[in-house]
CSV table of N, CA and C and ligand atoms in Angstrom, one decimal:
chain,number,residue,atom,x,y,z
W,1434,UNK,N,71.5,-12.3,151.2
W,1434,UNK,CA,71.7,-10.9,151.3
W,1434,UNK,C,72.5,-10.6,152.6
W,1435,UNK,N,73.5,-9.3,152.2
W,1435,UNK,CA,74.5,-9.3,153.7
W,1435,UNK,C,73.5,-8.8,154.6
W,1436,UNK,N,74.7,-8.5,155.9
W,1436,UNK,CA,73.7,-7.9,156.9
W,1436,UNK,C,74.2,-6.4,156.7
W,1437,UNK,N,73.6,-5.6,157.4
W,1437,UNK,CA,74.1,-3.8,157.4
W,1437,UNK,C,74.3,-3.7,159.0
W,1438,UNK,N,74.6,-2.6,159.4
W,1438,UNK,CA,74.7,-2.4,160.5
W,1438,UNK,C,73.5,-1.2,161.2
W,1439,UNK,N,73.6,-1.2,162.3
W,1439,UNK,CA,72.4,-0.2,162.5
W,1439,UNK,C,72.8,0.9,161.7
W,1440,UNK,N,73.9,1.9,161.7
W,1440,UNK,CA,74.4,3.2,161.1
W,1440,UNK,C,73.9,3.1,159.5
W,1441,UNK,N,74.0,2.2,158.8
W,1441,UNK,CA,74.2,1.5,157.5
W,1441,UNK,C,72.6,2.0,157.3
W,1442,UNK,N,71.6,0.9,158.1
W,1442,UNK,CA,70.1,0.7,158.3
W,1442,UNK,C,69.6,2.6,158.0
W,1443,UNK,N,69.9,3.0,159.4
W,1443,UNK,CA,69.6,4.5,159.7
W,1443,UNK,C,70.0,5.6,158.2
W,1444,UNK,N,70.8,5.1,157.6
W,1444,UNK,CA,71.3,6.1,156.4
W,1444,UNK,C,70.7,5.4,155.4
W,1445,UNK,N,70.5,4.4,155.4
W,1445,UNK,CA,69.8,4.4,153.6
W,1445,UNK,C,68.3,4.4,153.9
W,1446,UNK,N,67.4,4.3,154.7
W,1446,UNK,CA,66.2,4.8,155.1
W,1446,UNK,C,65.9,6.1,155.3
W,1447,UNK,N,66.7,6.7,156.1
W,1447,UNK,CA,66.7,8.4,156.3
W,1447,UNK,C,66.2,8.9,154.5
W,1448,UNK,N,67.7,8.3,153.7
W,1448,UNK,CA,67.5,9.0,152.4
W,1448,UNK,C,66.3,8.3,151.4
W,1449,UNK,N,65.8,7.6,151.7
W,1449,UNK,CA,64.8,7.3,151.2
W,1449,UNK,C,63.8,7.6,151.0
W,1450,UNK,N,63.5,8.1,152.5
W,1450,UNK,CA,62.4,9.3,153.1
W,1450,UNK,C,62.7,10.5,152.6
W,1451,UNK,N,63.6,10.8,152.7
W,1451,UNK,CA,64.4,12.6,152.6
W,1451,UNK,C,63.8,12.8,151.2
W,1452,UNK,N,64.0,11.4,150.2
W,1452,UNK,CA,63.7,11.9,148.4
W,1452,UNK,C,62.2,11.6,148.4
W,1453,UNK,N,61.9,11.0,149.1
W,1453,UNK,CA,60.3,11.0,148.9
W,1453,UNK,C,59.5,12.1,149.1
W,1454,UNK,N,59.9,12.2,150.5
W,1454,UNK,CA,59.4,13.8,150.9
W,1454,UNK,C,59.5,15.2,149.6
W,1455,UNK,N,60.8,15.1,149.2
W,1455,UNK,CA,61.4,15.9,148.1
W,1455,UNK,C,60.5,16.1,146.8
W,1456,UNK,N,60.3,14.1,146.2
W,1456,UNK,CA,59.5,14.7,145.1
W,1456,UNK,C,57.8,15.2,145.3
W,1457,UNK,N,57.5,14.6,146.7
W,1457,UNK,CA,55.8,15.2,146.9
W,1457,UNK,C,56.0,16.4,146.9
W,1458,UNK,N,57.2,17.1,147.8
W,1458,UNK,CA,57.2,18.6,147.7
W,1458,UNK,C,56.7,19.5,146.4
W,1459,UNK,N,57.8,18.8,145.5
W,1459,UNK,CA,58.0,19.2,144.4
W,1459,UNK,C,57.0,18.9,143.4
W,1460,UNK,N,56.0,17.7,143.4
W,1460,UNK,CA,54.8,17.6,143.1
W,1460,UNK,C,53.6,18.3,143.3
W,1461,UNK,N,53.8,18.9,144.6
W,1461,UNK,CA,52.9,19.6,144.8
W,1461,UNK,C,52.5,21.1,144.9
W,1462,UNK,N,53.6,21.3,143.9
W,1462,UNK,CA,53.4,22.7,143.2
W,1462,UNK,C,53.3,23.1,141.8
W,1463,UNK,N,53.1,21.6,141.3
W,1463,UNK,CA,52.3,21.2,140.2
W,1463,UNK,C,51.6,21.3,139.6
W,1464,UNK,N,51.3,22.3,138.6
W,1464,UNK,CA,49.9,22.7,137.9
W,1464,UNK,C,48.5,21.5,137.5
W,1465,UNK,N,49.6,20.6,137.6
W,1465,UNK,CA,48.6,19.3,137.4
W,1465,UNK,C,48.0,18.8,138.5
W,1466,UNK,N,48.6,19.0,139.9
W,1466,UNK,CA,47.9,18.7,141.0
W,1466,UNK,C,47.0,20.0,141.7
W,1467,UNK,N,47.7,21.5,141.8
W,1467,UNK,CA,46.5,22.2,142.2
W,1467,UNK,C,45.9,23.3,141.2
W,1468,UNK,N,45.8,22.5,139.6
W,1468,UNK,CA,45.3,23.1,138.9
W,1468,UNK,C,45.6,24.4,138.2
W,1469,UNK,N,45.9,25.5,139.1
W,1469,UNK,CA,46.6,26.7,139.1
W,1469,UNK,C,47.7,26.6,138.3
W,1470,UNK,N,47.6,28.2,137.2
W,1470,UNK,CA,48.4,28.1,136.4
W,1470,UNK,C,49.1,29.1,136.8
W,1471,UNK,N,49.9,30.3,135.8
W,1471,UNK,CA,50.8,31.4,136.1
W,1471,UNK,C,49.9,33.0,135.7
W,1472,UNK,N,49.3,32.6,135.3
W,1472,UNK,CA,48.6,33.7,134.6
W,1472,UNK,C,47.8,34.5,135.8
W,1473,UNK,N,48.3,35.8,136.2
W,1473,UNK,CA,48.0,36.9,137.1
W,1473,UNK,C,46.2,37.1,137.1
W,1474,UNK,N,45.5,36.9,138.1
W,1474,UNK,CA,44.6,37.6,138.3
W,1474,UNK,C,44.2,39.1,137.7
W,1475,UNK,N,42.9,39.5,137.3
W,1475,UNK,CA,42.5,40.5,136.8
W,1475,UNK,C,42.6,41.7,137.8
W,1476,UNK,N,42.8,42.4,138.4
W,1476,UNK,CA,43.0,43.4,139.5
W,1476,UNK,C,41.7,44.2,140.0
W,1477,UNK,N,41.0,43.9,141.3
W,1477,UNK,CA,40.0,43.7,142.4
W,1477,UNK,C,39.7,45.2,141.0
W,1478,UNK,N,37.9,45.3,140.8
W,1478,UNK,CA,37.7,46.8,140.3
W,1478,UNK,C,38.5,47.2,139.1
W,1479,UNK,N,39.0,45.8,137.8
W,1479,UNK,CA,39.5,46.5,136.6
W,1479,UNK,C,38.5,46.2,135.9
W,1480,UNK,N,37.1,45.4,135.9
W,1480,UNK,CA,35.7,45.3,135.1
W,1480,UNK,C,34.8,45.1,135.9
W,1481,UNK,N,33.6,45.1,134.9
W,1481,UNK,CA,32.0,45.8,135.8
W,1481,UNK,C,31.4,44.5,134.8
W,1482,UNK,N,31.1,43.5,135.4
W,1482,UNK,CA,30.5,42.1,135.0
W,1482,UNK,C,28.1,42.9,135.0
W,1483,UNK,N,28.5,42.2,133.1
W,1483,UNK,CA,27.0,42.3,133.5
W,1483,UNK,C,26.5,41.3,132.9
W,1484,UNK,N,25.5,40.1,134.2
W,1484,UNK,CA,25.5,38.6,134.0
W,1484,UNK,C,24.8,38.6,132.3
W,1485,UNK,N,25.1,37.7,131.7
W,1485,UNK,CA,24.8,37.3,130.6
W,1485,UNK,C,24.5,37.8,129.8
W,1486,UNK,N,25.5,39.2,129.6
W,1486,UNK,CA,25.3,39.9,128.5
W,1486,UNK,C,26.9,40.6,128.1
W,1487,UNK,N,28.0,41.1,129.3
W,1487,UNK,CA,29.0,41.5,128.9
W,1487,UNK,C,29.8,41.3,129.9
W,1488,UNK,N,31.3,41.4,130.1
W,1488,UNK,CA,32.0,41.9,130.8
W,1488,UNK,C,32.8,43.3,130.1
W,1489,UNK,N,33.3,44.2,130.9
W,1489,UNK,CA,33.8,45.7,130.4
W,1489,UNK,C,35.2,45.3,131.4
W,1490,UNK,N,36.2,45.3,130.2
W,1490,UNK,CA,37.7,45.1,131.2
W,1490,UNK,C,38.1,47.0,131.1
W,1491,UNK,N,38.6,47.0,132.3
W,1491,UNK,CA,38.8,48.7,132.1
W,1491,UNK,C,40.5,48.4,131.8
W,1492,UNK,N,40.7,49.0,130.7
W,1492,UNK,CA,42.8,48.2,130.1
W,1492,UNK,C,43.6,49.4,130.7
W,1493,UNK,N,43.3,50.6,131.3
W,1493,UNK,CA,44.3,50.8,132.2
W,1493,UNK,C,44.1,50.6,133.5
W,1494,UNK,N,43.2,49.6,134.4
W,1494,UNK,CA,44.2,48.9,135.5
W,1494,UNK,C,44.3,47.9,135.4
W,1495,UNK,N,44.0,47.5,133.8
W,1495,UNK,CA,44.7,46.1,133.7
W,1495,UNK,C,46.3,46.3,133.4
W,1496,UNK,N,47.4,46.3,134.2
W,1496,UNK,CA,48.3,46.3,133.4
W,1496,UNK,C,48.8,45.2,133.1
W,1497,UNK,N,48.1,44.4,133.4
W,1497,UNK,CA,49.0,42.6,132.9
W,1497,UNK,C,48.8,42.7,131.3
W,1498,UNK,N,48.1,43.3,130.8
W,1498,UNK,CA,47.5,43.4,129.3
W,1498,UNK,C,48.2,44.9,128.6
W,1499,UNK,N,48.8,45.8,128.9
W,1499,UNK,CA,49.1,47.1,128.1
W,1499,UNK,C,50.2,46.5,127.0
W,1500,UNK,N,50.8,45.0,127.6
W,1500,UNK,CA,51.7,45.0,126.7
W,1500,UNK,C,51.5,44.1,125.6
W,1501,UNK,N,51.5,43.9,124.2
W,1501,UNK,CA,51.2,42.4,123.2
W,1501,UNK,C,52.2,41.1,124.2
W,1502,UNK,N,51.2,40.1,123.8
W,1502,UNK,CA,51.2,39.2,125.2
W,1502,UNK,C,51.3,39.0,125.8
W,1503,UNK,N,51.0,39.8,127.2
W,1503,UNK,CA,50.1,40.0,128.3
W,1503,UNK,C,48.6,39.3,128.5
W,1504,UNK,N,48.7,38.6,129.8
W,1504,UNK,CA,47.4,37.9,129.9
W,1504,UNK,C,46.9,38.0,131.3
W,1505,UNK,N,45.6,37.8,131.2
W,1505,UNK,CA,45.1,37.7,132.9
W,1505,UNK,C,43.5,36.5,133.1
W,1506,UNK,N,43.3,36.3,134.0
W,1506,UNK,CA,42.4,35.7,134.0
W,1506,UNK,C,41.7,36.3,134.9
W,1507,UNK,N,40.2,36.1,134.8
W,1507,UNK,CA,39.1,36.3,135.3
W,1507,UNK,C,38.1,35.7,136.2
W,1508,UNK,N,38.1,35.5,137.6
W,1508,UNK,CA,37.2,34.4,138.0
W,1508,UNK,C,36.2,35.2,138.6
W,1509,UNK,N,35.1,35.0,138.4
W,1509,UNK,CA,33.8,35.5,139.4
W,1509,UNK,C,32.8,35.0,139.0
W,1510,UNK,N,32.0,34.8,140.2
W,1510,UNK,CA,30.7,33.6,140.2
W,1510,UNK,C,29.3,34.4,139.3
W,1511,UNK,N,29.8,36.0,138.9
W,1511,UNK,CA,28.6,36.2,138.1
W,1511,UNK,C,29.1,36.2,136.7
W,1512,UNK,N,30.5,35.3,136.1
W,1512,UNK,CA,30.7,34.9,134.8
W,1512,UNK,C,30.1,33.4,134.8
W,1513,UNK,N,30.0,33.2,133.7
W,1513,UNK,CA,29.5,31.7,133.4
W,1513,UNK,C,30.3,31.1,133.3
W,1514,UNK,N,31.6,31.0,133.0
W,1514,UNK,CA,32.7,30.4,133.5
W,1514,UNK,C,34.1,31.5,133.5
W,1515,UNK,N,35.6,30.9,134.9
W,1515,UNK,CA,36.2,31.7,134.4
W,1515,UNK,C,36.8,32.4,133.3
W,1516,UNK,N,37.4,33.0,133.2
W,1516,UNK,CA,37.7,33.4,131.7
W,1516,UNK,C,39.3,33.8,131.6
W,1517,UNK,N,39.9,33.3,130.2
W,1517,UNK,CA,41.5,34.1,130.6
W,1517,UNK,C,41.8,34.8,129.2
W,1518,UNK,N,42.1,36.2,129.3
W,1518,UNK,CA,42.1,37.2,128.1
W,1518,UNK,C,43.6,37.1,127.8
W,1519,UNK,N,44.0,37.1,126.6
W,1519,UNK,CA,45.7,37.5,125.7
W,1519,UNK,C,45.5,38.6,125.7
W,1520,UNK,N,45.9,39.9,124.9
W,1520,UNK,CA,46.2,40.3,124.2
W,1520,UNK,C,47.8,39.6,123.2
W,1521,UNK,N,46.7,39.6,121.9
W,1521,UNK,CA,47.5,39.0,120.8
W,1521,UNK,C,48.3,39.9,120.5
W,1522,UNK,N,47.9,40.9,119.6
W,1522,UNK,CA,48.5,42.0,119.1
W,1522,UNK,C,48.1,43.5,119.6
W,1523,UNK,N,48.2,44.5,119.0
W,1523,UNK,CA,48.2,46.1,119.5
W,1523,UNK,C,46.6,45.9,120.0
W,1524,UNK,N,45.7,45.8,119.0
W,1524,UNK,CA,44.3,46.3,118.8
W,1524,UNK,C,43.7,44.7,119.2
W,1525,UNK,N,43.9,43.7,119.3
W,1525,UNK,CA,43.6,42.2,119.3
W,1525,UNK,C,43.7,41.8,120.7
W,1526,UNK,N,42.6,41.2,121.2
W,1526,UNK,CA,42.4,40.6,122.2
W,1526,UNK,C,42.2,38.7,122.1
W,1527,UNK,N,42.4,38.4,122.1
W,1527,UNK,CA,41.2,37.0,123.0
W,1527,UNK,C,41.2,36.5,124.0
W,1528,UNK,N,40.0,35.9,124.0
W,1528,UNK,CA,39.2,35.2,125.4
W,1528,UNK,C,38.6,34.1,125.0
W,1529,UNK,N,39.3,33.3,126.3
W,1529,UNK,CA,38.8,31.9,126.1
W,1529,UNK,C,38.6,31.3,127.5
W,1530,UNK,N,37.7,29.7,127.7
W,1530,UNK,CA,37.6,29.3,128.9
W,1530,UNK,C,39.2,29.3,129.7
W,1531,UNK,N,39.0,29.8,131.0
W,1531,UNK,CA,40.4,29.5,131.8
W,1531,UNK,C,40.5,27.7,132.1
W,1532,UNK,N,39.9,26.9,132.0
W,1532,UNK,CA,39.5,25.6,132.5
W,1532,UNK,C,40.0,24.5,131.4
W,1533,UNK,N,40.7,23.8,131.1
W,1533,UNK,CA,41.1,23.0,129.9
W,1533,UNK,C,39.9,22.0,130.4
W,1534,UNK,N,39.5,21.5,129.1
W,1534,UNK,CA,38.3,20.3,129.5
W,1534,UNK,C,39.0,18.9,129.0
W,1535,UNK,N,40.6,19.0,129.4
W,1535,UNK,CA,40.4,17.5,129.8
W,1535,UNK,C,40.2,17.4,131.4
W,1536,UNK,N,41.3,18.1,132.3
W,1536,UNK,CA,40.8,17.3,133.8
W,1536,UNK,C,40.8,18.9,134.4
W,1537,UNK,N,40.5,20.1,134.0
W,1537,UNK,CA,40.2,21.4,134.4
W,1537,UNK,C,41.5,22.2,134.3
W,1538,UNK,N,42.7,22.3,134.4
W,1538,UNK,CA,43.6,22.9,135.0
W,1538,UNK,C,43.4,23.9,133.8
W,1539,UNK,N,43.8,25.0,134.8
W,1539,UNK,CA,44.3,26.0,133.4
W,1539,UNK,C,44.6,26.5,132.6
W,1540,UNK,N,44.6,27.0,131.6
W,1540,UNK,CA,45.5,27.4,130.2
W,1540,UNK,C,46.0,28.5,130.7
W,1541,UNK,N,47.5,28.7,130.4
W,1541,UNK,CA,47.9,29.9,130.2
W,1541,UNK,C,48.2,30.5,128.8
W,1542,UNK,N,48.5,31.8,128.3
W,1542,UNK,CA,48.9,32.1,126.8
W,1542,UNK,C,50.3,31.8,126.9
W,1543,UNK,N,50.4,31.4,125.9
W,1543,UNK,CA,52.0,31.2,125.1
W,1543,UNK,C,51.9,32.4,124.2
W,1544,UNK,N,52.6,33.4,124.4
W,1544,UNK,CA,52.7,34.3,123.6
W,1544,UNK,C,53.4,34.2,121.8
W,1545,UNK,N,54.6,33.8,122.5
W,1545,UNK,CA,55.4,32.8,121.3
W,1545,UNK,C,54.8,32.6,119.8
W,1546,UNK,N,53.9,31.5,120.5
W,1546,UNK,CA,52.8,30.8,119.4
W,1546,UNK,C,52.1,31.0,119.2
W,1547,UNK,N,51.7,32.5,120.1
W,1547,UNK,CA,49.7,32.9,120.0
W,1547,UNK,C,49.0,31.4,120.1
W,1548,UNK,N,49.1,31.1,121.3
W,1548,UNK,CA,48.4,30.0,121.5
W,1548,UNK,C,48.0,29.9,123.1
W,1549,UNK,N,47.1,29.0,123.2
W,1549,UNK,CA,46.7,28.5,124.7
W,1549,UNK,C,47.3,27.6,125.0
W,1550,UNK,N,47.6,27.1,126.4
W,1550,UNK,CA,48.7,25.4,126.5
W,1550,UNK,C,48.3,25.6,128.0
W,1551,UNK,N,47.8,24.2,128.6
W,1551,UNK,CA,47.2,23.9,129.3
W,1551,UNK,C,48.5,23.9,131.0
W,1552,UNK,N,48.5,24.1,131.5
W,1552,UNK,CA,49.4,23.9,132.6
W,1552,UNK,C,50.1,22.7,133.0
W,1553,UNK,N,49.0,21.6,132.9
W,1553,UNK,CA,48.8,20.8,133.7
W,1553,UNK,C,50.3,20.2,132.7
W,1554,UNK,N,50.9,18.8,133.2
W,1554,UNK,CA,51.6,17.6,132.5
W,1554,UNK,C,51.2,17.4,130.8
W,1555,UNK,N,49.9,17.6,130.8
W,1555,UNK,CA,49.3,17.0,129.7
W,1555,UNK,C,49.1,18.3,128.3
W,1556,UNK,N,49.5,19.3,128.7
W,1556,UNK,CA,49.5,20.4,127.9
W,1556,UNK,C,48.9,20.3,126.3
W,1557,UNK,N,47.8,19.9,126.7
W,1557,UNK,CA,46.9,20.1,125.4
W,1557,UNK,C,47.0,21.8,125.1
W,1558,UNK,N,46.4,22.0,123.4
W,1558,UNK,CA,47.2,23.3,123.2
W,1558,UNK,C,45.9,23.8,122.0
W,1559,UNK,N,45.6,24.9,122.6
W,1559,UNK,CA,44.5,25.3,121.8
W,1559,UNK,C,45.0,26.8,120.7
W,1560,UNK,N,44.2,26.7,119.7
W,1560,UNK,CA,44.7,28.0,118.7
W,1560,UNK,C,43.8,29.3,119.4
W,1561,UNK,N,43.8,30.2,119.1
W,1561,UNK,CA,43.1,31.7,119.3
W,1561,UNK,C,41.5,31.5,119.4
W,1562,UNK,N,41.2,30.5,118.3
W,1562,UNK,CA,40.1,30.4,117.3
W,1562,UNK,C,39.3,29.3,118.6
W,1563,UNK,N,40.2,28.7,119.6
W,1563,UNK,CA,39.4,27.7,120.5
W,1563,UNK,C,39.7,26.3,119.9
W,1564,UNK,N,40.1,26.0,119.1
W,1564,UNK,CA,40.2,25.0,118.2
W,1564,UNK,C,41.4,24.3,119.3
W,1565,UNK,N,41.2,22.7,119.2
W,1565,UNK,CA,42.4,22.1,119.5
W,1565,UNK,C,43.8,21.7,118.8
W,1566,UNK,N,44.8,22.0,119.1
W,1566,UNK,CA,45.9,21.8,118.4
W,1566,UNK,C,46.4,20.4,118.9
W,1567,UNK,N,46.4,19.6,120.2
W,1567,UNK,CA,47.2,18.6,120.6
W,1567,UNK,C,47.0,18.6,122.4
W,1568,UNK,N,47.2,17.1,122.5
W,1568,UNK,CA,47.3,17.0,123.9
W,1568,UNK,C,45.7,16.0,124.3
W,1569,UNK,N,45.4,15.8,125.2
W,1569,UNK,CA,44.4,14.7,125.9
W,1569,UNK,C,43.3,15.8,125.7
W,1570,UNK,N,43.1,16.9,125.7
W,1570,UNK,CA,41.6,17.1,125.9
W,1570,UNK,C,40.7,16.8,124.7
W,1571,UNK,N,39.3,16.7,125.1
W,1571,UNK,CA,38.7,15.9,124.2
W,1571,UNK,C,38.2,17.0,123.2
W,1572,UNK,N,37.8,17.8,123.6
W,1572,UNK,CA,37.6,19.2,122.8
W,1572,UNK,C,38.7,20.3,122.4
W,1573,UNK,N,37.4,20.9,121.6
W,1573,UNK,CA,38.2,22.9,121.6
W,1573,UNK,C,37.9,23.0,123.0
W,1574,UNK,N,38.5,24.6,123.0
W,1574,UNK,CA,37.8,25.4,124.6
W,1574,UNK,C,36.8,26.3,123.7
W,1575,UNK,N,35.7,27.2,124.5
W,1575,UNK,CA,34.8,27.8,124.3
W,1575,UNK,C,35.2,29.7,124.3
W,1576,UNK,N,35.3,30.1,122.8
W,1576,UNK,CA,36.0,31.4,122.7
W,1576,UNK,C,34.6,32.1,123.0
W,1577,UNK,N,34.7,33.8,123.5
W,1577,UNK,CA,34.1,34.8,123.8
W,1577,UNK,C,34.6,35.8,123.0
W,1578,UNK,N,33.8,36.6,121.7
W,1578,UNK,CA,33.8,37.7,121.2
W,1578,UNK,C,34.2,38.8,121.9
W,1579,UNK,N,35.1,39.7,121.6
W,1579,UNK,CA,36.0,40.3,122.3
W,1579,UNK,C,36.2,42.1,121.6
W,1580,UNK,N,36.0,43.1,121.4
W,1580,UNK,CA,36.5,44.6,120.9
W,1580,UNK,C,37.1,45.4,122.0
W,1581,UNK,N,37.6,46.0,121.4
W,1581,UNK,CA,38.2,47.6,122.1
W,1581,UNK,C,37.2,48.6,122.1
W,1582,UNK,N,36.7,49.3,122.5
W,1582,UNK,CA,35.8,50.3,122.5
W,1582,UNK,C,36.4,51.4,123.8
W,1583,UNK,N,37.2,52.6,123.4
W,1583,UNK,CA,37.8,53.4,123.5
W,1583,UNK,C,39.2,52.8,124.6
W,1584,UNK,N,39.1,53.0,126.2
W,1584,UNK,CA,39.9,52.6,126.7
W,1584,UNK,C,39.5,51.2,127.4
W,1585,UNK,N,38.9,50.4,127.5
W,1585,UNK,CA,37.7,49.1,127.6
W,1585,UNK,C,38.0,48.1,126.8
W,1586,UNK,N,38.4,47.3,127.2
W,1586,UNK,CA,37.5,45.5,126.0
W,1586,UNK,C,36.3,45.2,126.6
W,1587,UNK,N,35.4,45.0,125.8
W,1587,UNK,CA,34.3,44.2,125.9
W,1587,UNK,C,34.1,42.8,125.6
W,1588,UNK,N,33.9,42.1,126.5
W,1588,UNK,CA,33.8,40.6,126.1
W,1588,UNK,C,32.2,40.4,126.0
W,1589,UNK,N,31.8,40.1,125.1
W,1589,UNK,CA,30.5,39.2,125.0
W,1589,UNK,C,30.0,38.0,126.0
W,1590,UNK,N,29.5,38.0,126.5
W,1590,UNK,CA,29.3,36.8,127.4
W,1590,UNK,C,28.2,35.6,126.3
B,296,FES,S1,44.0,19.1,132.3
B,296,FES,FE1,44.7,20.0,130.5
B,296,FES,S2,45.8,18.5,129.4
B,296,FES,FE2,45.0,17.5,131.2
């Protein structure tokens, strides 16, 4: 093996580092490392959680939802797990676990397909119905009964 020079040494090490650094960067905004998907938070005071019996999404301050495929998700410690709502169509909602149960990460909606698809690398892909379509997780996710009742969805808990 030849020799290099110190200048030679200093530059192909620097860039070795420089790309390493680069792809952790870039790894680590990774759905698959901090779980977190794209799907907007429900907005502080748009539902009135009642433990183990309903949640009431109030649909005008939800505006992530006024439009057909629109989605948001739901986290608070008096739901039994988080939750992330589509709207499918005009009158059509669903709700399903936010948590994919292969390694947790999120689902977001795919509007497209009317479907759920997991964030992470591994994008397991669930139907409306909770059912699995594809991907590592070992299950469906766990759907929540869902109506319109005037300006309101009600989710079933
Ligand atoms: S965490 Fe969803 S496919 Fe792995």
């Amino acid at each position: 093996m030849g020799q290099i020079n110190r200048r030679e040494f200093i530059a192909r090490n620097f860039e070795g580092a420089a790309m390493a650094g680069a792809c952790l960067c870039g790894l680590s905004g990774c759905a698959t490392f901090t779980k977190v998907g794209a799907t907007p938070a429900l907005p502080a005071g748009a539902c009135a959680i009642e433990p183990g019996r309903k949640v009431t999404v109030f649909l005008k301050k939800a505006p992530a939802l006024a439009s057909v495929g629109g989605s948001v998700k739901i986290v608070d410690p008096a739901l039994p797990e988080p939750l992330i709502v589509a709207r499918v169509d005009r009158g059509r909602f669903a709700v399903v676990s936010l948590h994919c149960p292969h390694r947790g990460v999120e689902l977001e909606y795919q509007a497209a397909q009317k479907q759920f698809r997991c964030a992470s690398l591994g994008h397991s892909k669930f139907a409306l119905d909770g059912s699995k379509l594809g991907g590592p997780a070992p299950r469906a996710v766990k759907t929540y009964a869902a109506s319109v009742q005037a300006d309101n969805l009600v989710i079933r808990l």
